[in-house]
Coordinates of C-alpha atoms in Angstrom, one line a residue:
X228 CA -42.5 70.1 -29.2
X229 CA -45.9 69.9 -27.6
X230 CA -47.6 71.4 -30.8
X231 CA -46.2 68.4 -32.9
X232 CA -47.0 65.9 -30.0
X233 CA -50.7 67.3 -29.8
X234 CA -50.9 67.0 -33.6
X235 CA -49.9 63.4 -33.5
X236 CA -52.5 62.8 -31.3
X237 CA -55.2 64.7 -33.1
X238 CA -54.4 63.1 -36.6
X239 CA -54.6 59.6 -35.0
X240 CA -58.1 60.4 -33.2
X241 CA -59.6 62.2 -36.3
X242 CA -61.1 59.0 -38.0
X243 CA -62.4 57.4 -34.8
X244 CA -64.0 60.7 -33.6
X245 CA -65.2 62.1 -37.2
X246 CA -65.5 65.5 -36.1
X247 CA -63.5 68.6 -36.3
X248 CA -61.2 68.4 -33.4
X249 CA -58.0 70.6 -32.4
X250 CA -56.1 72.2 -29.6
X251 CA -55.9 76.0 -28.9
X252 CA -52.9 77.5 -26.5
X253 CA -53.5 80.2 -23.8
X254 CA -53.3 82.8 -26.5
X255 CA -56.2 81.3 -28.4
X256 CA -53.9 80.1 -31.5
X257 CA -54.9 76.7 -33.0
X258 CA -51.6 74.9 -32.7
X259 CA -53.0 71.5 -33.5
X260 CA -56.3 70.6 -35.6
X261 CA -57.8 67.7 -37.7
X262 CA -58.2 70.3 -40.8
X263 CA -54.7 71.0 -41.1
X264 CA -55.5 74.4 -43.0
X265 CA -56.9 75.8 -39.7
X266 CA -53.3 75.5 -37.6
X267 CA -52.2 79.0 -36.9
X268 CA -55.7 80.6 -36.7
X269 CA -56.5 82.9 -33.8
X270 CA -59.9 81.9 -32.3
X271 CA -61.2 85.0 -31.1
X272 CA -64.3 83.8 -29.7
X273 CA -62.7 82.1 -26.8
X274 CA -61.8 84.4 -23.6
X275 CA -59.4 84.0 -20.8
X276 CA -62.5 83.8 -18.5
X277 CA -64.3 80.9 -20.6
X278 CA -60.8 79.0 -20.6
X279 CA -60.6 79.1 -16.8
X280 CA -64.0 77.4 -16.9
X281 CA -63.3 74.1 -14.7
X282 CA -65.9 71.9 -16.9
X283 CA -66.5 71.9 -20.5
X284 CA -67.7 75.0 -22.2
X285 CA -69.6 75.7 -25.6
X286 CA -68.7 78.7 -27.9
X287 CA -70.0 79.0 -31.4
X288 CA -71.1 75.5 -32.0
X289 CA -67.8 74.0 -30.6
X290 CA -67.3 72.1 -27.2
X291 CA -64.1 73.0 -25.4
X292 CA -62.3 71.6 -22.3
X293 CA -59.2 73.1 -20.9
X294 CA -56.2 71.2 -19.3
X295 CA -52.6 71.8 -18.4
X296 CA -51.2 74.5 -16.0
X297 CA -52.1 75.6 -12.6
X298 CA -53.8 77.7 -11.7
X299 CA -54.6 78.9 -15.1
X300 CA -55.0 76.4 -18.0
X301 CA -52.4 76.4 -20.8
X302 CA -54.5 74.8 -23.7
X303 CA -58.0 73.8 -24.4
X304 CA -59.1 71.0 -26.6
X305 CA -62.3 71.8 -29.0
X306 CA -64.8 69.5 -30.7
X307 CA -67.4 70.6 -33.2
X308 CA -70.8 70.1 -32.0
X309 CA -72.6 71.0 -28.8
X310 CA -74.2 67.9 -27.9
X311 CA -73.5 65.5 -24.9
X312 CA -71.3 63.5 -27.1
X313 CA -69.2 66.4 -28.0
X314 CA -68.6 66.9 -24.4
X315 CA -67.7 63.5 -23.9
X316 CA -65.2 63.6 -26.6
X317 CA -63.7 66.9 -25.2
X318 CA -63.3 65.3 -22.0
X319 CA -61.7 62.0 -23.2
X320 CA -59.3 64.3 -25.3
X321 CA -58.3 66.6 -22.7
X322 CA -57.4 63.7 -20.3
X323 CA -55.3 62.0 -23.1
X324 CA -53.3 65.1 -24.2
X325 CA -52.8 66.4 -20.4
X326 CA -51.3 62.8 -19.8
X327 CA -49.2 62.7 -22.8
X328 CA -48.0 66.3 -22.0
X329 CA -47.3 65.4 -18.5
X330 CA -45.2 62.3 -19.3
X331 CA -43.2 64.2 -22.2
X332 CA -42.5 67.2 -19.8
X333 CA -41.2 64.8 -17.2
X334 CA -39.1 62.9 -19.5
X335 CA -37.6 66.2 -21.1
X336 CA -37.3 67.8 -17.8
X337 CA -35.6 64.7 -16.1
X338 CA -33.0 64.5 -19.1
X339 CA -32.2 68.2 -18.6
X340 CA -31.9 67.6 -14.7
X341 CA -29.5 64.9 -15.1
X342 CA -27.5 67.1 -17.5
X343 CA -27.1 69.8 -15.2
X344 CA -26.5 67.4 -12.3
X345 CA -23.4 65.8 -13.8
X346 CA -22.3 69.1 -15.3
X347 CA -22.4 70.8 -12.0
X348 CA -24.8 73.3 -13.4
X349 CA -27.3 72.9 -10.1
X350 CA -26.6 73.9 -6.7
X351 CA -26.2 70.9 -4.3
X352 CA -29.2 72.0 -2.2
X353 CA -31.6 72.2 -5.1
X354 CA -30.8 68.6 -6.4
X355 CA -33.1 66.8 -3.7
X356 CA -35.6 69.5 -4.2
X357 CA -35.9 69.0 -8.0
X358 CA -35.6 65.3 -7.8
X359 CA -38.8 65.0 -5.7
X360 CA -40.5 67.7 -8.0
X361 CA -39.8 65.3 -10.9
X362 CA -40.7 62.3 -8.8
X363 CA -37.1 61.0 -9.5
X364 CA -35.7 58.1 -7.7
X365 CA -32.7 59.6 -6.2
X366 CA -31.2 56.8 -4.0
X367 CA -30.7 54.1 -6.7
X368 CA -27.2 53.2 -8.1
X369 CA -26.2 54.5 -11.2
X370 CA -23.0 54.8 -13.1
X371 CA -21.6 57.4 -15.7
X372 CA -20.1 56.3 -19.0
X373 CA -18.4 58.5 -21.5
X374 CA -18.8 57.5 -25.1
X375 CA -16.3 59.5 -27.2
X376 CA -16.6 59.2 -30.8
X377 CA -13.4 59.0 -32.8
X378 CA -14.2 58.7 -36.1
X379 CA -17.2 61.0 -37.8
X380 CA -19.7 59.2 -40.0
X381 CA -23.2 60.0 -41.1
X382 CA -24.7 57.9 -38.3
X383 CA -26.2 59.4 -35.2
X384 CA -24.3 57.4 -32.6
X385 CA -26.7 59.5 -30.0
X386 CA -29.9 57.4 -31.7
X387 CA -28.1 54.3 -31.8
X388 CA -27.2 54.3 -28.2
X389 CA -30.9 55.6 -27.3
X390 CA -32.2 52.4 -29.2
X391 CA -29.8 50.3 -27.3
X392 CA -31.3 51.6 -23.8
X393 CA -35.1 52.2 -24.4
X394 CA -36.1 52.4 -20.9
X395 CA -36.2 56.2 -20.6
X396 CA -37.5 56.0 -17.1
X397 CA -34.4 54.5 -15.8
X398 CA -31.7 55.3 -18.5
X399 CA -30.4 58.6 -19.7
X400 CA -28.5 59.3 -22.8
X401 CA -27.2 63.0 -22.8
X402 CA -25.3 64.6 -25.8
X403 CA -22.5 66.8 -24.3
X404 CA -21.1 67.9 -27.8
X405 CA -20.6 66.4 -31.3
X406 CA -18.3 63.9 -30.1
X407 CA -19.2 63.1 -26.5
X408 CA -22.1 61.3 -25.2
X409 CA -23.0 60.2 -21.8
X410 CA -25.0 57.4 -20.5
X411 CA -26.1 57.5 -17.1
X412 CA -27.1 53.8 -16.3
X413 CA -29.2 52.5 -13.7
X414 CA -27.7 49.4 -12.1
X415 CA -28.4 47.0 -9.4
X416 CA -26.4 47.5 -6.2
X417 CA -23.0 45.5 -5.9
X418 CA -22.7 45.1 -9.6
X419 CA -19.0 44.1 -10.6
X420 CA -16.6 46.1 -12.8
X421 CA -16.6 43.2 -15.4
X422 CA -20.1 43.6 -15.6
X423 CA -19.9 47.3 -16.8
X424 CA -17.1 46.5 -19.0
X425 CA -19.3 44.1 -20.7
X426 CA -21.9 46.5 -21.0
X427 CA -19.3 49.2 -22.4
X428 CA -18.1 46.5 -24.9
X429 CA -21.6 45.9 -26.2
X430 CA -21.8 49.8 -27.1
X431 CA -18.5 49.7 -28.8
X432 CA -19.1 46.5 -30.7
X433 CA -22.7 47.7 -31.9
X434 CA -21.2 50.9 -33.2
X435 CA -18.5 49.5 -34.6
X436 CA -19.7 46.4 -36.4
X437 CA -23.0 47.7 -37.6
X438 CA -22.4 51.6 -38.3
X439 CA -18.6 51.5 -38.8
X440 CA -18.4 54.2 -35.9
X441 CA -15.4 53.7 -33.9
X442 CA -15.4 55.0 -30.1
X443 CA -13.7 54.8 -26.7
X444 CA -15.6 54.5 -23.5
X445 CA -14.7 55.7 -20.1
X446 CA -16.4 54.2 -17.2
X447 CA -16.9 56.2 -13.5
X448 CA -17.5 54.3 -10.4
X449 CA -21.0 53.3 -9.5
X450 CA -22.7 55.8 -7.1
X451 CA -25.9 55.7 -4.8
X452 CA -27.5 58.9 -4.5
X453 CA -27.9 61.5 -7.4
X454 CA -25.5 64.0 -5.8
X455 CA -22.7 61.7 -6.6
X456 CA -23.5 61.6 -10.7
X457 CA -21.1 64.5 -11.1
X458 CA -18.2 62.6 -9.4
X459 CA -19.0 59.6 -11.6
X460 CA -19.0 61.6 -14.7
X461 CA -15.6 63.6 -13.9
X462 CA -14.1 60.0 -13.3
X463 CA -15.2 58.8 -16.8
X464 CA -13.5 62.0 -18.1
X465 CA -10.3 61.1 -16.1
X466 CA -10.7 57.5 -17.3
X467 CA -10.6 58.6 -20.9
X468 CA -7.7 61.0 -20.4
X469 CA -5.5 58.8 -18.5
X470 CA -6.3 55.9 -20.8
X471 CA -5.3 58.2 -23.7
X472 CA -1.8 58.6 -22.0
X473 CA -1.1 54.8 -20.5
X474 CA -3.7 52.6 -22.4
X475 CA -3.6 53.9 -26.1
X476 CA -4.9 50.5 -27.3
X477 CA -7.7 49.9 -25.2
X478 CA -11.4 51.1 -26.3
X479 CA -12.8 50.6 -22.7
X480 CA -11.2 52.3 -19.5
X481 CA -12.7 51.9 -16.2
X482 CA -11.8 54.6 -13.5
X483 CA -11.7 51.6 -11.0
X484 CA -8.9 49.8 -13.1
X485 CA -6.6 52.8 -13.6
X486 CA -4.4 51.8 -10.8
X487 CA -1.1 53.5 -10.2
X488 CA -1.7 55.6 -13.3
X489 CA -4.4 57.4 -11.7
X490 CA -2.3 58.6 -9.1
X491 CA 0.6 59.7 -11.6
X492 CA -1.7 61.6 -13.6
X493 CA -2.6 63.7 -10.5
X494 CA 0.9 64.6 -9.9
X495 CA 2.5 68.2 -10.6
X496 CA 4.7 68.0 -13.6
X497 CA 7.6 69.4 -11.6
X498 CA 7.5 66.9 -9.0
X499 CA 7.6 64.4 -12.0
X500 CA 10.4 65.8 -13.3
X501 CA 12.3 65.7 -10.1
X502 CA 11.4 62.1 -9.4
X503 CA 13.0 61.1 -12.9
X504 CA 16.3 62.8 -12.3
X505 CA 16.6 61.1 -8.8
X506 CA 15.8 57.7 -10.5
X507 CA 18.1 58.0 -13.3
X508 CA 20.8 59.8 -11.7
X509 CA 23.4 57.5 -13.2
X510 CA 22.1 57.5 -16.8
X511 CA 19.2 59.0 -18.6
X512 CA 16.1 56.8 -19.7
X513 CA 17.0 58.3 -23.1
X514 CA 20.2 56.0 -23.3
X515 CA 18.2 52.9 -23.3
X516 CA 17.6 51.8 -26.9
X517 CA 14.3 50.8 -28.2
X518 CA 15.2 46.8 -28.1
X519 CA 16.1 47.4 -24.5
X520 CA 12.9 49.1 -23.7
X521 CA 10.8 46.2 -25.5
X522 CA 12.7 43.8 -23.2
X523 CA 11.8 45.7 -20.2
X524 CA 8.3 46.0 -21.1
X525 CA 8.2 42.0 -21.7
X526 CA 9.9 41.3 -18.4
X527 CA 7.2 43.3 -16.7
X528 CA 4.4 41.7 -18.6
X529 CA 5.7 38.1 -17.4
X530 CA 5.9 39.2 -13.8
X531 CA 9.9 39.4 -13.8
X532 CA 10.3 36.0 -14.8
X533 CA 13.5 35.4 -16.4
X534 CA 12.7 32.0 -18.1
X535 CA 9.0 32.9 -19.2
X536 CA 10.2 36.3 -20.7
X537 CA 13.3 34.7 -22.6
X538 CA 10.8 32.0 -24.1
X539 CA 8.5 34.6 -25.0
X540 CA 11.4 36.8 -26.5
X541 CA 12.7 33.9 -28.4
X542 CA 16.1 34.4 -26.8
X543 CA 18.4 32.3 -24.6
X544 CA 18.0 32.9 -21.1
X545 CA 21.8 34.2 -20.9
X546 CA 20.9 36.7 -23.3
X547 CA 18.4 38.2 -21.3
X548 CA 20.4 38.0 -18.3
X549 CA 23.1 40.1 -20.1
X550 CA 20.6 42.7 -21.2
X551 CA 19.3 43.1 -17.6
X552 CA 22.7 43.5 -16.4
X553 CA 23.5 46.2 -19.0
X554 CA 20.3 48.0 -17.8
X555 CA 21.5 47.6 -14.3
X556 CA 24.9 49.2 -15.4
X557 CA 23.3 51.9 -17.1
X558 CA 20.5 53.1 -14.5
X559 CA 21.6 51.4 -11.5
X560 CA 18.3 49.6 -11.0
X561 CA 18.4 45.7 -11.1
X562 CA 15.0 44.8 -12.4
X563 CA 15.1 41.4 -11.0
X564 CA 14.7 42.8 -7.6
X565 CA 11.1 43.8 -6.7
X566 CA 11.7 47.1 -5.3
X567 CA 14.0 48.2 -8.1
X568 CA 11.2 47.1 -10.7
X569 CA 8.6 48.9 -9.0
X570 CA 10.8 52.4 -9.3
X571 CA 11.5 51.6 -12.9
X572 CA 7.8 50.8 -13.9
X573 CA 6.8 53.8 -12.2
X574 CA 9.5 56.0 -13.8
X575 CA 8.5 54.7 -17.3
X576 CA 5.0 55.6 -16.6
X577 CA 6.0 59.2 -15.4
X578 CA 8.1 59.6 -18.5
X579 CA 5.1 58.6 -20.9
X580 CA 2.8 61.2 -18.7
X581 CA 5.2 64.0 -19.2
X582 CA 5.5 63.2 -22.8
X583 CA 1.8 63.2 -23.4
X584 CA 1.1 66.5 -21.4
X585 CA -2.6 65.5 -21.2
X586 CA -5.5 67.9 -20.5
X587 CA -6.8 67.8 -16.9
X588 CA -10.3 68.5 -15.7

């Protein structure tokens, strides 16, 4: 990558300097040059000793200046000529290329570093050492969002998301695999969950409306301290998995808003099966027909309010009461009673969970 980076700068500089300019690496191979035909040539006139010179040095009518790497330089720029002006050009080019290389290396290394942190591929004791080495602000608040692409298109969702978050020093976009992209976003402390939902919504809407790419987004909790980013990422994974079971209609699922679904997801299946058997001693949940289950769902959505539910279902109040009595007769649970309603609601979620058999992380 450095070769392309250097060639880009040399190409832009060649008209301004109006001399042959280029870069050799530590094996003395020309890796960038204003004369494209010379790229790949081995410069046999330069040695390791001359490359180690602290200032400019002249060999065969070219002025050189080494840069990059300690204690031994990795590269040297060269400018045709041995006059003072050639020396000034060589110094300026070395400073410019050295700064660009440092910026690129830091950006690249930071991205890799963050990827290793969220995937737990780095020892906890090494995290802060590496963060200091990369001059990485380890104590700001960040959040992990896992963006899962659900339909394949020719558009690179990774590139689109990178363009949405151009501040590469604060926000990191990481490719996990061909469908999963992680956004590690720097946020202000105390940011509310609804603000993160809005941010995720902008990603979903942009990909969908402008590029016809559909995705779902799992949001972890905001964390302060780089070490906890792995937890935020795992929470984003769990949010998507739990959402796949309990909130199939949603495109944005926040770990903070999973509620009781998060608890059910963590239960062993044997315990869940035992719970269902205990709740439905008198009659199986399978004995309830589709219309009855739909009525129960609407009753819960309307906060156990009989009048409001009957109005929404366009049925007489007495018809709804009759249906609720029928449920009580079959299951032994009166959904008009808060305690029974909670048990039934949890039982329905447990049943859904067992049917889905989700993958756990």
